[in-house]
Coordinates of C-alpha atoms in Angstrom, one line a residue:
X17 CA 0.4 133.5 54.9
X18 CA 1.0 132.5 51.3
X19 CA 2.8 129.3 50.3
X20 CA 5.3 131.1 48.2
X21 CA 6.7 132.5 51.7
X22 CA 7.3 128.9 53.4
X23 CA 8.5 127.3 50.0
X24 CA 10.7 129.8 48.2
X25 CA 11.3 128.6 44.7
X26 CA 14.5 129.5 42.8
X27 CA 15.0 129.6 39.4
X28 CA 18.1 127.3 38.5
X29 CA 20.4 129.0 36.7
X30 CA 22.3 127.2 33.6
X31 CA 24.7 128.4 31.4
X32 CA 24.3 128.5 27.8
X33 CA 27.3 126.3 27.2
X34 CA 26.0 123.5 29.2
X35 CA 22.5 123.7 27.2
X36 CA 24.5 123.3 24.0
X37 CA 26.7 120.9 25.0
X38 CA 23.8 118.6 26.3
X39 CA 21.9 119.0 22.9
X40 CA 25.0 118.2 21.3
X41 CA 25.4 114.9 23.2
X42 CA 21.8 114.3 22.7
X43 CA 22.2 114.5 18.9
X44 CA 25.5 112.6 19.0
X45 CA 23.6 109.7 20.9
X46 CA 20.7 109.6 18.3
X47 CA 23.3 109.6 15.4
X48 CA 25.6 107.2 16.8
X49 CA 23.2 104.8 18.5
X50 CA 22.0 101.8 16.3
X51 CA 18.6 102.7 17.3
X52 CA 18.3 106.2 16.4
X53 CA 15.8 108.4 18.2
X54 CA 14.8 104.7 20.1
X55 CA 18.2 104.9 21.6
X56 CA 17.2 107.5 24.2
X57 CA 14.1 105.8 25.1
X58 CA 14.1 103.1 28.1
X59 CA 13.0 99.5 27.2
X60 CA 9.7 99.9 29.0
X61 CA 8.8 102.6 26.9
X62 CA 10.0 101.1 23.7
X63 CA 7.7 98.1 24.3
X64 CA 4.7 100.5 25.1
X65 CA 5.5 102.1 21.8
X66 CA 5.1 98.7 20.1
X67 CA 2.0 97.4 21.5
X68 CA 0.4 100.5 19.2
X69 CA 1.9 98.6 16.1
X70 CA 0.3 95.7 14.2
X71 CA 2.0 92.5 13.5
X72 CA 2.8 93.7 10.0
X73 CA 4.3 96.9 11.2
X74 CA 6.5 94.7 13.8
X75 CA 7.5 92.7 10.9
X76 CA 8.6 95.5 9.0
X77 CA 10.6 96.7 11.8
X78 CA 12.5 93.7 11.8
X79 CA 13.9 94.2 8.8
X80 CA 15.2 97.9 9.2
X81 CA 18.3 96.9 11.0
X82 CA 19.9 94.0 13.3
X83 CA 19.4 96.2 16.2
X84 CA 16.1 96.9 16.0
X85 CA 15.5 93.4 14.9
X86 CA 16.9 92.4 18.5
X87 CA 14.7 94.7 20.4
X88 CA 11.6 93.3 18.6
X89 CA 12.3 90.0 19.3
X90 CA 12.5 90.7 22.5
X91 CA 9.2 92.4 22.6
X92 CA 7.7 89.4 20.8
X93 CA 8.9 86.8 23.6
X94 CA 7.8 89.2 26.4
X95 CA 4.2 89.6 28.0
X96 CA 4.0 92.9 26.9
X97 CA 3.2 91.7 23.0
X98 CA -0.6 91.9 23.5
X99 CA -1.5 91.7 19.7
X100 CA 0.3 88.2 19.5
X101 CA -1.4 86.7 22.6
X102 CA -4.7 86.4 20.9
X103 CA -7.0 83.5 21.9
X104 CA -8.1 81.9 18.5
X105 CA -10.8 79.9 20.2
X106 CA -10.4 76.9 17.8
X107 CA -14.0 75.6 18.4
X108 CA -16.0 78.5 18.0
X109 CA -18.3 78.2 14.8
X110 CA -17.3 81.2 12.5
X111 CA -18.1 82.5 9.3
X112 CA -16.2 82.1 6.2
X113 CA -14.9 85.4 6.5
X114 CA -13.8 85.3 10.1
X115 CA -12.2 82.1 8.9
X116 CA -10.0 83.6 6.5
X117 CA -9.5 86.5 8.8
X118 CA -7.6 83.9 11.5
X119 CA -5.9 82.3 8.5
X120 CA -4.5 85.9 7.7
X121 CA -3.6 86.5 11.3
X122 CA -1.4 83.1 11.4
X123 CA -0.1 84.3 8.4
X124 CA 1.1 87.7 9.6
X125 CA 2.4 85.8 12.9
X126 CA 4.5 83.4 10.7
X127 CA 5.8 86.1 8.7
X128 CA 7.2 88.1 12.0
X129 CA 8.6 84.8 13.5
X130 CA 10.3 84.3 10.1
X131 CA 12.0 87.9 9.7
X132 CA 12.9 88.0 13.7
X133 CA 14.6 84.7 13.7
X134 CA 16.4 85.0 10.4
X135 CA 19.8 85.2 11.7
X136 CA 19.2 81.9 13.8
X137 CA 20.1 78.6 13.2
X138 CA 17.6 76.3 11.5
X139 CA 17.5 74.1 14.6
X140 CA 16.9 77.1 16.9
X141 CA 13.9 78.2 14.6
X142 CA 12.5 75.1 14.2
X143 CA 12.1 74.9 18.4
X144 CA 10.6 78.4 18.0
X145 CA 8.1 77.0 15.9
X146 CA 7.6 74.1 18.0
X147 CA 6.9 76.1 21.1
X148 CA 4.4 78.4 19.3
X149 CA 2.6 75.0 18.3
X150 CA 2.5 73.7 21.6
X151 CA 1.2 77.4 22.8
X152 CA -1.5 77.9 20.2
X153 CA -2.6 74.8 19.3
X154 CA -5.6 73.0 20.8
X155 CA -5.5 69.6 19.2
X156 CA -1.8 68.5 20.2
X157 CA -2.2 69.5 23.8
X158 CA -4.8 66.8 24.4
X159 CA -7.2 69.0 25.4
X160 CA -9.3 68.7 22.0
X161 CA -12.9 67.8 22.3
X162 CA -13.8 67.7 18.7
X163 CA -10.6 67.3 16.4
X164 CA -12.7 66.7 13.2
X165 CA -13.9 70.3 13.5
X166 CA -11.0 72.0 14.9
X167 CA -9.0 74.6 13.2
X168 CA -6.2 74.8 15.3
X169 CA -4.0 72.7 13.0
X170 CA -5.5 74.7 10.0
X171 CA -4.0 77.8 11.5
X172 CA -0.9 76.4 12.5
X173 CA -0.5 74.9 9.1
X174 CA -0.7 78.4 7.6
X175 CA 1.9 79.5 10.1
X176 CA 4.4 77.0 9.4
X177 CA 3.9 77.4 5.4
X178 CA 4.9 81.1 5.9
X179 CA 8.0 80.4 8.1
X180 CA 9.4 77.7 5.9
X181 CA 8.6 79.5 2.5
X182 CA 12.1 79.4 0.7
X183 CA 13.5 76.9 2.6
X184 CA 15.6 74.2 0.7
X185 CA 14.7 70.6 0.7
X186 CA 17.1 69.2 3.5
X187 CA 15.6 72.0 6.0
X188 CA 11.9 71.3 4.9
X189 CA 13.0 67.7 5.9
X190 CA 14.1 68.6 9.2
X191 CA 11.0 70.3 9.8
X192 CA 9.0 67.2 9.0
X193 CA 11.2 65.1 11.6
X194 CA 11.4 67.6 14.1
X195 CA 7.2 68.3 14.3
X196 CA 6.3 64.5 13.5
X197 CA 8.3 63.5 16.5
X198 CA 7.7 66.0 18.9
X199 CA 6.4 65.0 22.3
X200 CA 3.5 67.2 22.1
X201 CA 2.3 65.2 18.8
X202 CA 3.9 61.9 18.7
X203 CA 2.6 61.5 15.0
X204 CA 5.8 59.3 14.1
X205 CA 5.5 56.9 17.0
X206 CA 1.4 56.8 16.3
X207 CA 2.3 56.0 12.5
X208 CA 4.5 53.2 13.2
X209 CA 1.9 51.5 15.5
X210 CA -0.8 52.3 12.8
X211 CA 1.1 50.7 10.3
X212 CA 2.2 47.5 11.8
X213 CA -1.3 47.1 13.3
X214 CA -4.9 46.0 11.7
X215 CA -6.7 48.7 10.0
X216 CA -9.3 50.3 12.4
X217 CA -7.7 49.0 15.6
X218 CA -6.5 52.1 17.0
X219 CA -9.0 54.4 15.0
X220 CA -8.8 57.6 17.3
X221 CA -4.8 57.7 16.6
X222 CA -5.6 57.2 12.8
X223 CA -7.5 60.3 12.6
X224 CA -5.0 62.1 14.7
X225 CA -2.4 61.3 12.4
X226 CA -4.3 62.1 9.4
X227 CA -5.6 65.5 11.0
X228 CA -1.9 66.6 11.7
X229 CA -0.2 65.2 8.5
X230 CA -2.9 66.9 6.3
X231 CA -3.6 70.2 8.0
X232 CA -0.3 71.0 8.9
X233 CA 2.0 69.7 5.8
X234 CA -0.4 69.0 2.9
X235 CA -3.7 70.9 2.9
X236 CA -2.3 74.5 3.1
X237 CA -0.3 74.2 -0.3
X238 CA -2.3 74.4 -3.6
X239 CA 0.5 73.8 -6.3
X240 CA 1.2 70.0 -6.6
X241 CA 4.7 70.4 -6.5
X242 CA 4.6 71.5 -3.0
X243 CA 2.0 68.8 -2.0
X244 CA 4.1 66.2 -4.0
X245 CA 7.3 67.2 -2.0
X246 CA 5.8 66.9 1.5
X247 CA 3.6 63.4 0.5
X248 CA 6.9 61.9 -0.8
X249 CA 8.6 63.0 2.5
X250 CA 5.7 61.5 4.5
X251 CA 5.9 58.3 2.4
X252 CA 9.6 57.7 2.4
X253 CA 11.5 55.2 4.1
X254 CA 8.5 52.9 4.4
X255 CA 8.1 49.4 2.6
X256 CA 5.7 49.7 0.0
X257 CA 3.0 47.6 1.7
X258 CA 3.1 50.6 4.5
X259 CA 3.4 53.3 1.9
X260 CA 0.1 52.2 0.5
X261 CA -1.6 52.2 4.1
X262 CA -0.2 55.5 4.9
X263 CA -1.8 56.9 1.4
X264 CA -5.1 55.4 2.5
X265 CA -4.7 56.8 6.1
X266 CA -4.5 60.4 4.5
X267 CA -7.2 60.2 1.8
X268 CA -9.4 57.3 2.2
X269 CA -13.0 58.1 2.7
X270 CA -14.0 58.6 6.6
X271 CA -17.0 59.2 8.4
X272 CA -18.0 59.8 12.1
X273 CA -14.4 60.3 13.0
X274 CA -13.0 57.2 11.8
X275 CA -11.6 55.9 8.4
X276 CA -13.5 53.6 6.7
X277 CA -11.2 50.9 5.9
X278 CA -13.6 48.0 5.0
X279 CA -16.0 50.2 2.5
X280 CA -13.9 49.4 -0.3
X281 CA -14.6 45.8 0.2
X282 CA -18.2 45.9 0.8
X283 CA -20.0 48.9 -1.2
X284 CA -19.5 50.8 -4.5
X285 CA -20.5 54.4 -5.4
X286 CA -24.0 54.7 -6.8
X287 CA -23.4 58.1 -8.6
X288 CA -20.9 60.9 -9.6
X289 CA -21.1 62.3 -6.1
X290 CA -20.3 59.5 -4.1
X291 CA -17.4 58.4 -6.5
X292 CA -15.8 61.3 -6.2
X293 CA -16.5 61.8 -2.7
X294 CA -14.9 58.1 -1.8
X295 CA -12.0 58.1 -4.4
X296 CA -11.4 61.9 -5.7
X297 CA -8.7 62.7 -3.0
X298 CA -6.8 59.1 -3.2
X299 CA -7.0 59.6 -6.7
X300 CA -5.4 63.3 -6.7
X301 CA -2.8 61.8 -4.7
X302 CA -1.8 59.2 -6.8
X303 CA -1.6 62.0 -10.0
X304 CA 0.2 64.3 -7.5
X305 CA 2.9 61.6 -7.1
X306 CA 3.0 60.6 -10.6
X307 CA 2.9 64.3 -12.4
X308 CA 5.4 65.7 -10.2
X309 CA 7.8 62.4 -10.5
X310 CA 8.4 62.1 -6.9
X311 CA 7.5 58.3 -7.6
X312 CA 8.6 56.1 -10.7
X313 CA 6.4 54.2 -12.7
X314 CA 6.9 50.9 -11.0
X315 CA 6.4 52.7 -7.6
X316 CA 3.2 53.8 -8.8
X317 CA 2.1 50.3 -9.8
X318 CA 3.4 48.5 -6.7
X319 CA 1.6 51.1 -4.3
X320 CA -1.4 50.8 -6.1
X321 CA -1.5 46.9 -6.2
X322 CA -1.0 47.0 -2.6
X323 CA -3.7 49.6 -1.5
X324 CA -6.4 47.8 -3.6
X325 CA -5.8 45.1 -1.2
X326 CA -6.3 47.0 2.2
X327 CA -7.6 45.6 4.3
X328 CA -8.8 42.8 1.9
X329 CA -9.5 42.5 -2.1
X330 CA -11.3 45.6 -3.1
X331 CA -14.7 44.9 -5.1
X332 CA -13.8 45.2 -9.0
X333 CA -15.7 48.2 -9.6
X334 CA -14.0 50.2 -6.7
X335 CA -10.6 49.2 -8.2
X336 CA -11.8 51.1 -11.5
X337 CA -13.2 53.9 -9.8
X338 CA -9.7 54.4 -8.2
X339 CA -8.3 54.0 -11.7
X340 CA -10.6 56.5 -13.3
X341 CA -9.8 59.0 -10.6
X342 CA -6.1 58.7 -10.8
X343 CA -6.0 59.5 -14.6
X344 CA -5.8 57.8 -17.7
X345 CA -2.1 58.0 -17.9
X346 CA -1.7 55.7 -14.3
X347 CA -4.9 53.4 -15.7
X348 CA -2.7 52.9 -18.9
X349 CA 0.3 51.9 -16.6
X350 CA -1.3 49.8 -14.4
X351 CA -3.0 47.6 -16.9
X352 CA 0.0 47.5 -19.4
X353 CA 1.9 45.8 -16.3
X354 CA -0.7 43.2 -16.0
X355 CA -0.8 42.8 -19.7
X356 CA 3.3 42.2 -19.4
X357 CA 2.8 39.9 -16.7
X358 CA 0.1 37.8 -18.6
X359 CA -2.6 38.6 -16.2
X360 CA -5.3 39.3 -19.0
X361 CA -8.5 38.2 -17.3
X362 CA -7.7 41.0 -14.7
X363 CA -7.4 43.4 -17.4
X364 CA -10.6 42.3 -18.8
X365 CA -12.5 42.7 -15.4
X366 CA -11.0 46.2 -14.8
X367 CA -12.4 47.1 -18.5
X368 CA -15.8 46.0 -18.0
X369 CA -15.6 47.9 -14.7
X370 CA -14.4 51.0 -15.9
X371 CA -17.5 50.6 -18.5
X372 CA -19.6 50.6 -15.6
X373 CA -17.8 53.5 -13.9
X374 CA -18.2 55.3 -16.9
X375 CA -22.2 54.9 -17.6
X376 CA -22.8 55.7 -14.0
X377 CA -21.6 59.1 -14.3
X378 CA -22.8 59.5 -17.7
X379 CA -19.6 59.4 -19.5
X380 CA -18.7 58.1 -23.0
X381 CA -16.8 54.9 -23.2
X382 CA -14.8 56.0 -26.1
X383 CA -12.0 56.7 -24.1
X384 CA -11.7 53.2 -23.1
X385 CA -11.6 52.0 -26.6
X386 CA -8.7 54.0 -26.6
X387 CA -7.1 52.3 -23.8
X388 CA -7.9 48.8 -25.2
X389 CA -6.1 49.7 -28.5
X390 CA -3.2 50.4 -26.3
X391 CA -2.8 47.5 -24.3
X392 CA -3.3 45.7 -27.5
X393 CA -0.1 47.6 -28.8
X394 CA 1.4 46.1 -25.3
X395 CA 0.8 42.3 -26.5
X396 CA 3.1 41.1 -28.5
X397 CA 1.2 38.1 -30.5
X398 CA -2.0 38.3 -32.2
X399 CA -3.0 35.1 -30.2
X400 CA -2.5 37.1 -27.0
X401 CA -4.6 40.1 -28.5
X402 CA -7.3 37.6 -29.3
X403 CA -7.3 36.2 -26.3
X404 CA -7.5 39.5 -24.4
X405 CA -10.4 40.5 -26.6
X406 CA -12.3 37.4 -26.0
X407 CA -11.6 37.7 -22.0
X408 CA -13.3 41.1 -22.3
X409 CA -16.5 39.3 -23.7
X410 CA -16.3 36.6 -21.0
X411 CA -16.0 39.3 -18.4
X412 CA -19.2 41.2 -19.3
X413 CA -21.0 37.5 -19.3
X414 CA -19.9 36.5 -16.0
X415 CA -20.8 40.2 -14.2
X416 CA -24.2 39.9 -15.9
X417 CA -24.6 36.1 -14.8
X418 CA -23.4 37.1 -11.4
X419 CA -26.1 39.5 -11.1
X420 CA -28.9 37.6 -12.3
X421 CA -28.0 34.2 -10.3
X422 CA -27.3 35.8 -7.1
X423 CA -30.1 38.2 -7.0
X424 CA -31.9 38.5 -3.6
X425 CA -35.3 39.5 -3.6
X426 CA -34.7 41.6 -0.4
X427 CA -32.2 43.5 -1.8
X428 CA -32.5 46.4 -4.5
X429 CA -30.2 45.3 -7.3
X430 CA -32.4 46.3 -10.6
X431 CA -30.0 49.4 -10.5
X432 CA -26.8 47.4 -10.7
X433 CA -28.2 45.2 -13.5
X434 CA -29.5 48.1 -15.4
X435 CA -26.0 49.8 -15.4
X436 CA -24.4 46.7 -16.3
X437 CA -26.4 46.4 -19.4
X438 CA -26.1 50.0 -19.9
X439 CA -22.3 49.6 -20.0
X440 CA -22.4 46.9 -22.1
X441 CA -24.6 48.1 -24.7
X442 CA -22.5 51.5 -24.8
X443 CA -19.0 49.5 -25.3
X444 CA -20.7 47.5 -28.1
X445 CA -22.0 50.5 -29.5
X446 CA -18.6 52.1 -29.5
X447 CA -16.9 48.8 -31.2
X448 CA -19.3 48.4 -33.9
X449 CA -18.9 52.1 -35.1
X450 CA -15.0 51.7 -34.9
X451 CA -15.3 48.6 -36.9
X452 CA -17.6 50.0 -39.5
X453 CA -16.1 53.2 -39.6
X454 CA -12.5 52.0 -40.0
X455 CA -13.9 49.6 -43.4
X456 CA -15.0 52.6 -44.5

């Protein structure tokens, strides 16, 4: 017996009028529905289709219409969004190309969140950003075993940079306040504890704050205007002495997972490489704040004086090294301020130390002669100018005598003496040439 006899199958009779009506209703549903052809698909099928799209494609979908944006946002927050749930593995060793690839991934992810949340209030968008930070970040979850080499904050910095691109100053300020005060980071609480404590007392917290603020708010930006804006937000509201400490916390030399607070009071740079390694970033920070006009001249001078006394008074050569990396303009502002206040001996010491620094890095001292001429114009009387020039001569003599009298046979001080004598010789050569040429 065949199956057809047991299960007779009759063809369903359907009128042409009903089929035409259904087709018309289907087309009307597509035309009138806000999602177009997606309107007829259930949510599960929409999500299945979205799973085949890249993050860039999803990002473009969000700007087609409000209704599509809503569906994409629901998908982004769902567990079905597998392309958004990539484990970055922050401690895995990567090549430069792989690192760039992950930076691009977080840039695309930030653009997706920026577009999908464009209709939300700033507070809600920041809350979503904080959730992403907690979800993807390693260091802020207190599970990071190697913060110094962890790339999680680097990736989040790129993510945040894309999200807040185009925001006004007030919105950026709210972003900084919210993320710095987040319970996941506690950066603002730690920063308040650090600036009121002895340098180095909380070395782990110091590095935590340094890495977070730099990798999230400062390092992602290449334009000095952007860095100046964020640096000003980090420093504003604190007294000058605390601003100086925060600036050193961010850009002072660090080694072995700790900030080298005592380095400036004990050692000096031996060559060009060490000089820029210790003072390059700190000097660049002063340049950013000066040339972007985030600080006034008085602020620059005050913070410079404060930072060169942390934790104790710096060696004269280190002060000169910071002046050199900060730019000629800042050097003149700082020394001119001392000239106005009658601190001629301090200026003379700075000039001799600048000569030493310029000689160490094989740079001519002609710029220092120009600096001295400008400082002489600041001094009102001829007696003050003569006294200033005499102080420079005495300062050279004092440094040479100090190196000679306190020379320890167990220490290799021959290089220091050689550099100092060379610096003095170069300085005198420039003065002699200037004097003879001016008479001719």
